[in-house]
Short mmCIF file of C-alpha atoms in Angstrom, two decimals:
data_model
loop_
_atom_site.label_atom_id
_atom_site.label_comp_id
_atom_site.label_asym_id
_atom_site.label_seq_id
_atom_site.Cartn_x
_atom_site.Cartn_y
_atom_site.Cartn_z
CA MET V 1 -141.46 119.17 -95.90
CA THR V 2 -144.25 121.09 -94.21
CA LEU V 3 -147.91 119.81 -95.53
CA THR V 4 -150.09 122.99 -96.20
CA SER V 5 -153.59 123.59 -97.55
CA PRO V 6 -153.89 125.09 -100.93
CA THR V 7 -153.89 128.47 -99.34
CA TYR V 8 -150.54 127.57 -97.68
CA ASP V 9 -151.84 127.22 -93.89
CA PRO V 10 -149.72 124.68 -92.34
CA LEU V 11 -151.10 121.44 -91.34
CA GLY V 12 -148.46 118.92 -90.82
CA THR V 13 -145.32 117.19 -92.02
CA CYS V 14 -145.23 115.43 -95.60
CA LEU V 15 -142.68 112.60 -96.08
CA SER V 16 -142.19 111.82 -99.80
CA THR V 17 -139.37 110.09 -101.26
CA HIS V 18 -139.82 111.78 -104.83
CA ALA V 19 -139.98 115.40 -103.26
CA ALA V 20 -137.07 114.59 -101.21
CA LEU V 21 -134.88 114.52 -104.38
CA LEU V 22 -135.82 118.08 -105.39
CA ASN V 23 -132.93 120.62 -104.51
CA HIS V 24 -133.24 124.25 -103.22
CA SER V 25 -132.48 127.35 -105.22
CA CYS V 26 -133.35 131.08 -103.91
CA GLN V 27 -134.34 131.49 -107.46
CA PRO V 28 -136.53 128.73 -108.11
CA ASN V 29 -138.42 127.60 -111.19
CA ALA V 30 -141.05 125.58 -109.20
CA ALA V 31 -143.35 125.62 -106.30
CA VAL V 32 -144.87 122.85 -104.24
CA VAL V 33 -148.56 122.86 -103.99
CA PHE V 34 -150.74 120.58 -101.94
CA SER V 35 -154.48 119.29 -102.57
CA GLY V 36 -155.28 117.25 -99.53
CA ALA V 37 -152.63 114.67 -99.37
CA SER V 38 -151.66 115.14 -103.06
CA LEU V 39 -148.36 116.92 -103.77
CA SER V 40 -147.89 118.52 -107.02
CA LEU V 41 -145.17 120.82 -108.55
CA ARG V 42 -146.08 123.96 -110.47
CA SER V 43 -143.75 125.69 -112.74
CA LEU V 44 -142.87 129.43 -112.25
CA MET V 45 -141.18 129.90 -115.62
CA ALA V 46 -140.53 127.87 -118.67
CA ILE V 47 -138.11 125.08 -117.91
CA ALA V 48 -136.31 123.48 -120.82
CA LYS V 49 -135.99 119.87 -121.32
CA GLY V 50 -132.95 118.67 -119.09
CA ASP V 51 -133.13 121.51 -116.91
CA GLU V 52 -133.13 120.77 -113.02
CA ILE V 53 -136.34 121.50 -111.23
CA LEU V 54 -135.66 123.58 -108.30
CA ILE V 55 -137.84 124.67 -105.26
CA PRO V 56 -137.13 126.87 -102.16
CA TYR V 57 -136.72 125.17 -99.02
CA VAL V 58 -137.04 128.40 -97.00
CA ASP V 59 -138.72 131.78 -97.62
CA ILE V 60 -136.98 133.37 -100.20
CA THR V 61 -138.33 136.94 -99.64
CA GLU V 62 -135.92 137.06 -96.65
CA PRO V 63 -132.64 138.81 -96.98
CA THR V 64 -129.68 136.68 -97.82
CA SER V 65 -128.20 136.39 -94.20
CA ARG V 66 -131.57 135.05 -92.81
CA ARG V 67 -131.91 132.72 -95.90
CA GLN V 68 -128.30 131.33 -95.29
CA SER V 69 -128.90 130.97 -91.52
CA ALA V 70 -132.24 129.01 -91.87
CA LEU V 71 -130.67 126.60 -94.54
CA GLN V 72 -127.75 126.00 -92.40
CA SER V 73 -129.61 125.23 -89.09
CA ARG V 74 -132.43 123.19 -90.85
CA TYR V 75 -130.76 121.32 -93.74
CA PHE V 76 -127.10 121.86 -93.01
CA PHE V 77 -125.78 123.30 -96.12
CA HIS V 78 -124.57 126.71 -97.46
CA CYS V 79 -126.27 128.11 -100.47
CA THR V 80 -124.40 129.10 -103.40
CA CYS V 81 -127.08 130.10 -105.75
CA SER V 82 -126.70 133.17 -107.78
CA GLU V 83 -128.84 135.21 -105.45
CA CYS V 84 -126.80 134.28 -102.49
CA CYS V 85 -123.62 134.95 -104.34
CA GLN V 86 -124.69 138.35 -105.36
CA SER V 87 -126.34 138.89 -101.82
CA SER V 88 -129.74 139.72 -103.49
CA THR V 89 -133.27 138.98 -102.47
CA CYS V 90 -136.04 138.47 -105.31
CA GLY V 91 -133.65 140.14 -107.87
CA GLN V 92 -133.03 143.15 -105.69
CA PRO V 93 -129.63 143.77 -104.04
CA ASP V 94 -129.61 143.51 -100.12
CA LEU V 95 -128.85 146.25 -97.98
CA GLN V 96 -125.19 146.42 -97.73
CA CYS V 97 -124.09 149.93 -96.49
CA PRO V 98 -126.28 151.22 -94.02
CA LEU V 99 -126.73 154.90 -93.57
CA GLN V 100 -125.36 156.47 -90.49
CA SER V 101 -128.14 156.82 -87.77
CA THR V 102 -129.16 159.91 -86.08
CA PRO V 103 -131.33 160.43 -82.88
CA SER V 104 -134.47 160.46 -85.38
CA THR V 105 -133.46 157.99 -88.09
CA LEU V 106 -132.19 154.29 -87.94
CA THR V 107 -129.62 152.28 -90.17
CA ALA V 108 -130.97 149.53 -92.44
CA SER V 109 -130.07 146.83 -90.18
CA GLU V 110 -131.71 148.34 -87.16
CA LEU V 111 -134.66 148.82 -88.90
CA GLU V 112 -134.76 145.06 -89.93
CA GLU V 113 -134.01 143.96 -86.44
CA LYS V 114 -136.78 145.96 -85.08
CA GLY V 115 -139.24 144.47 -87.46
CA TYR V 116 -138.10 140.96 -86.66
CA ARG V 117 -138.23 141.55 -83.06
CA ALA V 118 -141.70 142.99 -83.42
CA LEU V 119 -142.99 139.75 -85.16
CA GLU V 120 -141.30 137.56 -82.51
CA ARG V 121 -143.16 139.56 -79.96
CA SER V 122 -146.17 139.15 -81.84
CA ALA V 123 -145.96 135.45 -82.04
CA LYS V 124 -145.65 135.42 -78.24
CA ALA V 125 -148.40 138.06 -77.41
CA THR V 126 -151.05 136.87 -74.98
CA TYR V 127 -153.74 139.60 -75.89
CA ILE V 128 -154.64 141.11 -79.12
CA GLU V 129 -153.99 144.54 -77.93
CA GLU V 130 -150.49 143.70 -76.88
CA GLU V 131 -149.73 142.22 -80.51
CA THR V 132 -151.41 145.05 -82.16
CA THR V 133 -149.66 147.99 -80.33
CA GLY V 134 -146.06 146.58 -81.16
CA LEU V 135 -146.94 146.05 -84.72
CA LYS V 136 -148.45 149.35 -85.26
CA GLU V 137 -145.29 151.14 -83.65
CA THR V 138 -143.16 149.16 -86.05
CA MET V 139 -145.42 150.02 -88.97
CA ALA V 140 -144.80 153.65 -88.07
CA ILE V 141 -141.08 153.28 -87.91
CA PHE V 142 -141.05 151.55 -91.27
CA ALA V 143 -143.11 154.14 -92.80
CA SER V 144 -140.86 157.00 -91.76
CA HIS V 145 -137.85 155.35 -93.50
CA LYS V 146 -139.56 154.39 -96.79
CA ASP V 147 -136.64 155.68 -98.71
CA LEU V 148 -134.17 153.45 -96.98
CA HIS V 149 -136.67 150.41 -96.40
CA PRO V 150 -139.21 149.95 -99.32
CA TYR V 151 -142.53 148.29 -99.01
CA TRP V 152 -141.35 144.97 -100.44
CA ARG V 153 -138.15 144.63 -98.30
CA GLN V 154 -138.65 142.17 -95.42
CA PRO V 155 -139.66 142.22 -92.73
CA TRP V 156 -142.13 144.91 -93.56
CA PRO V 157 -144.36 142.63 -95.46
CA SER V 158 -144.58 140.22 -92.76
CA VAL V 159 -145.32 142.87 -90.39
CA ARG V 160 -148.12 144.10 -92.59
CA HIS V 161 -149.47 140.52 -93.40
CA GLN V 162 -149.76 140.32 -89.59
CA MET V 163 -151.65 143.62 -89.34
CA LYS V 164 -154.05 142.59 -92.09
CA LEU V 165 -154.85 139.33 -90.25
CA ILE V 166 -155.46 141.22 -87.18
CA ALA V 167 -157.81 143.76 -88.85
CA ILE V 168 -159.72 140.79 -90.46
CA SER V 169 -160.08 139.23 -87.12
CA GLN V 170 -161.37 142.45 -85.71
CA GLN V 171 -163.63 143.05 -88.66
CA ASP V 172 -161.90 146.36 -89.35
CA TRP V 173 -162.83 146.23 -92.99
CA PRO V 174 -160.94 149.32 -94.26
CA SER V 175 -157.64 148.65 -92.62
CA ALA V 176 -157.72 145.09 -93.88
CA LEU V 177 -158.56 146.12 -97.42
CA GLY V 178 -155.80 148.92 -97.34
CA HIS V 179 -153.21 146.36 -96.19
CA ALA V 180 -154.25 143.94 -98.90
CA LEU V 181 -154.27 146.64 -101.44
CA LYS V 182 -150.88 147.98 -100.66
CA ALA V 183 -149.50 144.32 -100.95
CA TYR V 184 -151.38 143.80 -104.34
CA PHE V 185 -149.75 147.08 -105.88
CA TYR V 186 -146.66 147.39 -104.27
CA ILE V 187 -145.15 144.21 -102.71
CA GLU V 188 -146.44 141.23 -104.49
CA PRO V 189 -145.43 142.05 -108.05
CA THR V 190 -141.73 142.43 -106.71
CA LEU V 191 -141.64 139.34 -104.41
CA TYR V 192 -143.30 136.87 -106.76
CA PRO V 193 -142.91 138.26 -110.40
CA ALA V 194 -144.86 135.59 -111.95
CA ARG V 195 -148.60 136.55 -111.59
CA TRP V 196 -149.44 132.81 -111.27
CA HIS V 197 -147.14 132.26 -108.35
CA PRO V 198 -149.25 130.33 -105.91
CA VAL V 199 -148.56 132.40 -102.91
CA ARG V 200 -149.60 135.54 -105.09
CA VAL V 201 -152.77 133.95 -106.44
CA VAL V 202 -153.66 133.18 -102.84
CA GLN V 203 -153.32 136.62 -101.73
CA THR V 204 -155.24 137.88 -104.68
CA TYR V 205 -158.06 135.45 -103.85
CA VAL V 206 -157.85 136.96 -100.17
CA LEU V 207 -158.24 140.43 -101.49
CA LEU V 208 -161.22 139.30 -103.80
CA LYS V 209 -162.93 137.96 -100.46
CA LEU V 210 -162.12 141.26 -98.58
CA VAL V 211 -163.53 143.02 -101.53
CA MET V 212 -166.81 141.05 -101.29
CA GLU V 213 -167.03 141.56 -97.71
CA VAL V 214 -166.60 145.41 -98.03
CA SER V 215 -169.11 145.69 -100.83
CA HIS V 216 -171.56 143.96 -98.52
CA TRP V 217 -171.12 146.33 -95.60
CA ILE V 218 -170.90 149.55 -97.90
CA HIS V 219 -174.43 148.61 -98.76
CA ALA V 220 -176.09 147.25 -95.77
CA PRO V 221 -178.02 150.27 -94.02
CA SER V 222 -176.20 151.65 -91.44
CA GLU V 223 -174.75 148.24 -90.09
CA ASP V 224 -171.17 149.20 -90.31
CA ALA V 225 -171.10 153.26 -90.29
CA ARG V 226 -167.30 153.36 -90.03
CA THR V 227 -166.72 151.37 -93.00
CA GLN V 228 -169.29 153.33 -94.96
CA GLN V 229 -167.60 156.61 -93.77
CA ILE V 230 -164.05 155.80 -94.58
CA LEU V 231 -164.68 154.00 -97.92
CA MET V 232 -167.73 155.65 -99.68
CA LYS V 233 -165.76 158.84 -100.57
CA TYR V 234 -163.79 156.91 -102.93
CA GLU V 235 -166.89 156.26 -105.11
CA VAL V 236 -165.63 152.81 -105.98
CA ASP V 237 -167.83 150.63 -108.25
CA TRP V 238 -167.51 147.45 -106.20
CA PRO V 239 -169.27 145.10 -108.68
CA VAL V 240 -166.64 146.00 -111.40
CA VAL V 241 -163.79 145.35 -108.95
CA THR V 242 -165.24 142.23 -107.74
CA TRP V 243 -165.67 140.75 -111.31
CA GLU V 244 -162.35 141.74 -112.31
CA LEU V 245 -160.45 140.21 -109.44
CA LEU V 246 -162.36 136.99 -109.93
CA GLN V 247 -161.46 136.95 -113.56
CA GLU V 248 -157.81 137.52 -112.62
CA VAL V 249 -157.69 134.77 -109.99
CA GLU V 250 -159.84 132.41 -111.99
CA ALA V 251 -157.13 132.95 -115.03
CA ASP V 252 -154.22 132.18 -112.87
CA VAL V 253 -155.19 129.60 -110.51
CA TRP V 254 -155.16 126.68 -113.20
CA LYS V 255 -151.50 127.52 -113.49
CA SER V 256 -150.53 128.16 -109.80
CA HIS V 257 -152.65 125.23 -108.29
CA GLY V 258 -154.15 123.04 -111.37
CA VAL V 259 -157.65 122.67 -112.22
CA ASP V 260 -158.46 119.89 -109.86
CA ASN V 261 -157.14 121.63 -106.71
CA GLY V 262 -159.59 122.59 -104.16
CA LEU V 263 -158.85 126.22 -104.44
CA ALA V 264 -159.37 126.25 -108.08
CA LYS V 265 -163.02 124.66 -107.49
CA GLU V 266 -163.62 127.08 -104.79
CA ILE V 267 -162.68 130.11 -107.02
CA THR V 268 -164.94 128.68 -109.93
CA GLY V 269 -167.79 128.29 -107.58
CA LEU V 270 -167.86 131.97 -106.86
CA LYS V 271 -169.31 132.74 -110.22
CA GLY V 272 -172.58 131.34 -109.01
CA SER V 273 -172.57 133.25 -105.59
CA GLY V 274 -174.34 136.35 -107.09
CA ILE V 275 -171.26 138.44 -108.37
CA PRO V 276 -172.55 140.63 -110.93
CA ALA V 277 -171.28 139.57 -114.38
CA GLY V 278 -168.94 141.30 -116.79
CA PRO V 279 -167.05 141.98 -118.86
CA TYR V 280 -166.25 145.75 -118.40
CA GLU V 281 -164.69 148.18 -120.91
CA ALA V 282 -160.94 148.59 -120.38
CA ALA V 283 -161.41 152.20 -119.44
CA VAL V 284 -163.80 151.45 -116.80
CA VAL V 285 -161.57 148.65 -115.08
CA GLU V 286 -158.60 151.17 -115.19
CA GLN V 287 -160.66 153.91 -113.44
CA GLU V 288 -161.52 151.59 -110.51
CA ARG V 289 -157.75 150.26 -110.13
CA ARG V 290 -157.00 153.82 -109.80
CA LYS V 291 -159.57 154.24 -107.14
CA LEU V 292 -158.21 151.00 -105.29
CA LYS V 293 -154.49 152.42 -105.57
CA GLN V 294 -155.84 155.55 -103.79
CA ILE V 295 -157.24 153.54 -101.09
CA ALA V 296 -154.02 151.66 -100.71
CA ASP V 297 -152.02 155.12 -100.56
CA GLU V 298 -154.21 156.64 -97.98
CA ILE V 299 -155.56 154.30 -95.69
CA VAL V 300 -152.60 152.58 -94.33
CA ALA V 301 -148.98 153.42 -93.90
#
């Protein structure tokens, strides 16, 4: 089992005789979370007494064929869970009957292969420009085939995640925010239906940190003219957005990670970091959410 940080950054390998007893399912009812060297199981749904606790051994957001291939090559078994038997992923049917391709369109399988090849090239890229170019081209291809390949279907979310990380490393805050918001509104609710799923909570926390960074540059006199030019037209009330996102992750992290987890303590500690205190009226919050959704729709593909 891969040892990770609370935010799922890989750190090494964990050997646990108790964790080794847990079986796999592509529809798991629990997730593994680490805090230092401590391992805990967090429920993703109500688990009745006597029900088996099941965890994912592989990335269950991948299509059935890739999940089966990974399980066979790494764990030497063929999964027969309901998701695999129905050829579905995260409750959605896999692409079974690709459309006929034309000179200007691709089949579903061709789209998927292009995306996975782009991710492989990105992992091997020597220069950031080389990595960015390939991923941008792939993003444009996916965007032109949204009717066939929606936002949440892999590998588009993984390509978008890499684009977000590149944007953060380059301090391209509008692009990073756009990708994070696209995932928040259109991807994560489908891939991780439970709002307290550890991965979803981590990504919402990353969004919160991005909003805090953007809020700084929006109000810093002429220090980041590009960020100001792109985002100021949306007239977002950043203190309201920051407070509401903090409330969301604080409400969910105790279920996703546990109150004693390092991430939970870090999130609780943000309340003393100068974030303007709420609460705000529901109508005000909803208005700001509409503005954020507009940013997600307009800034990135």
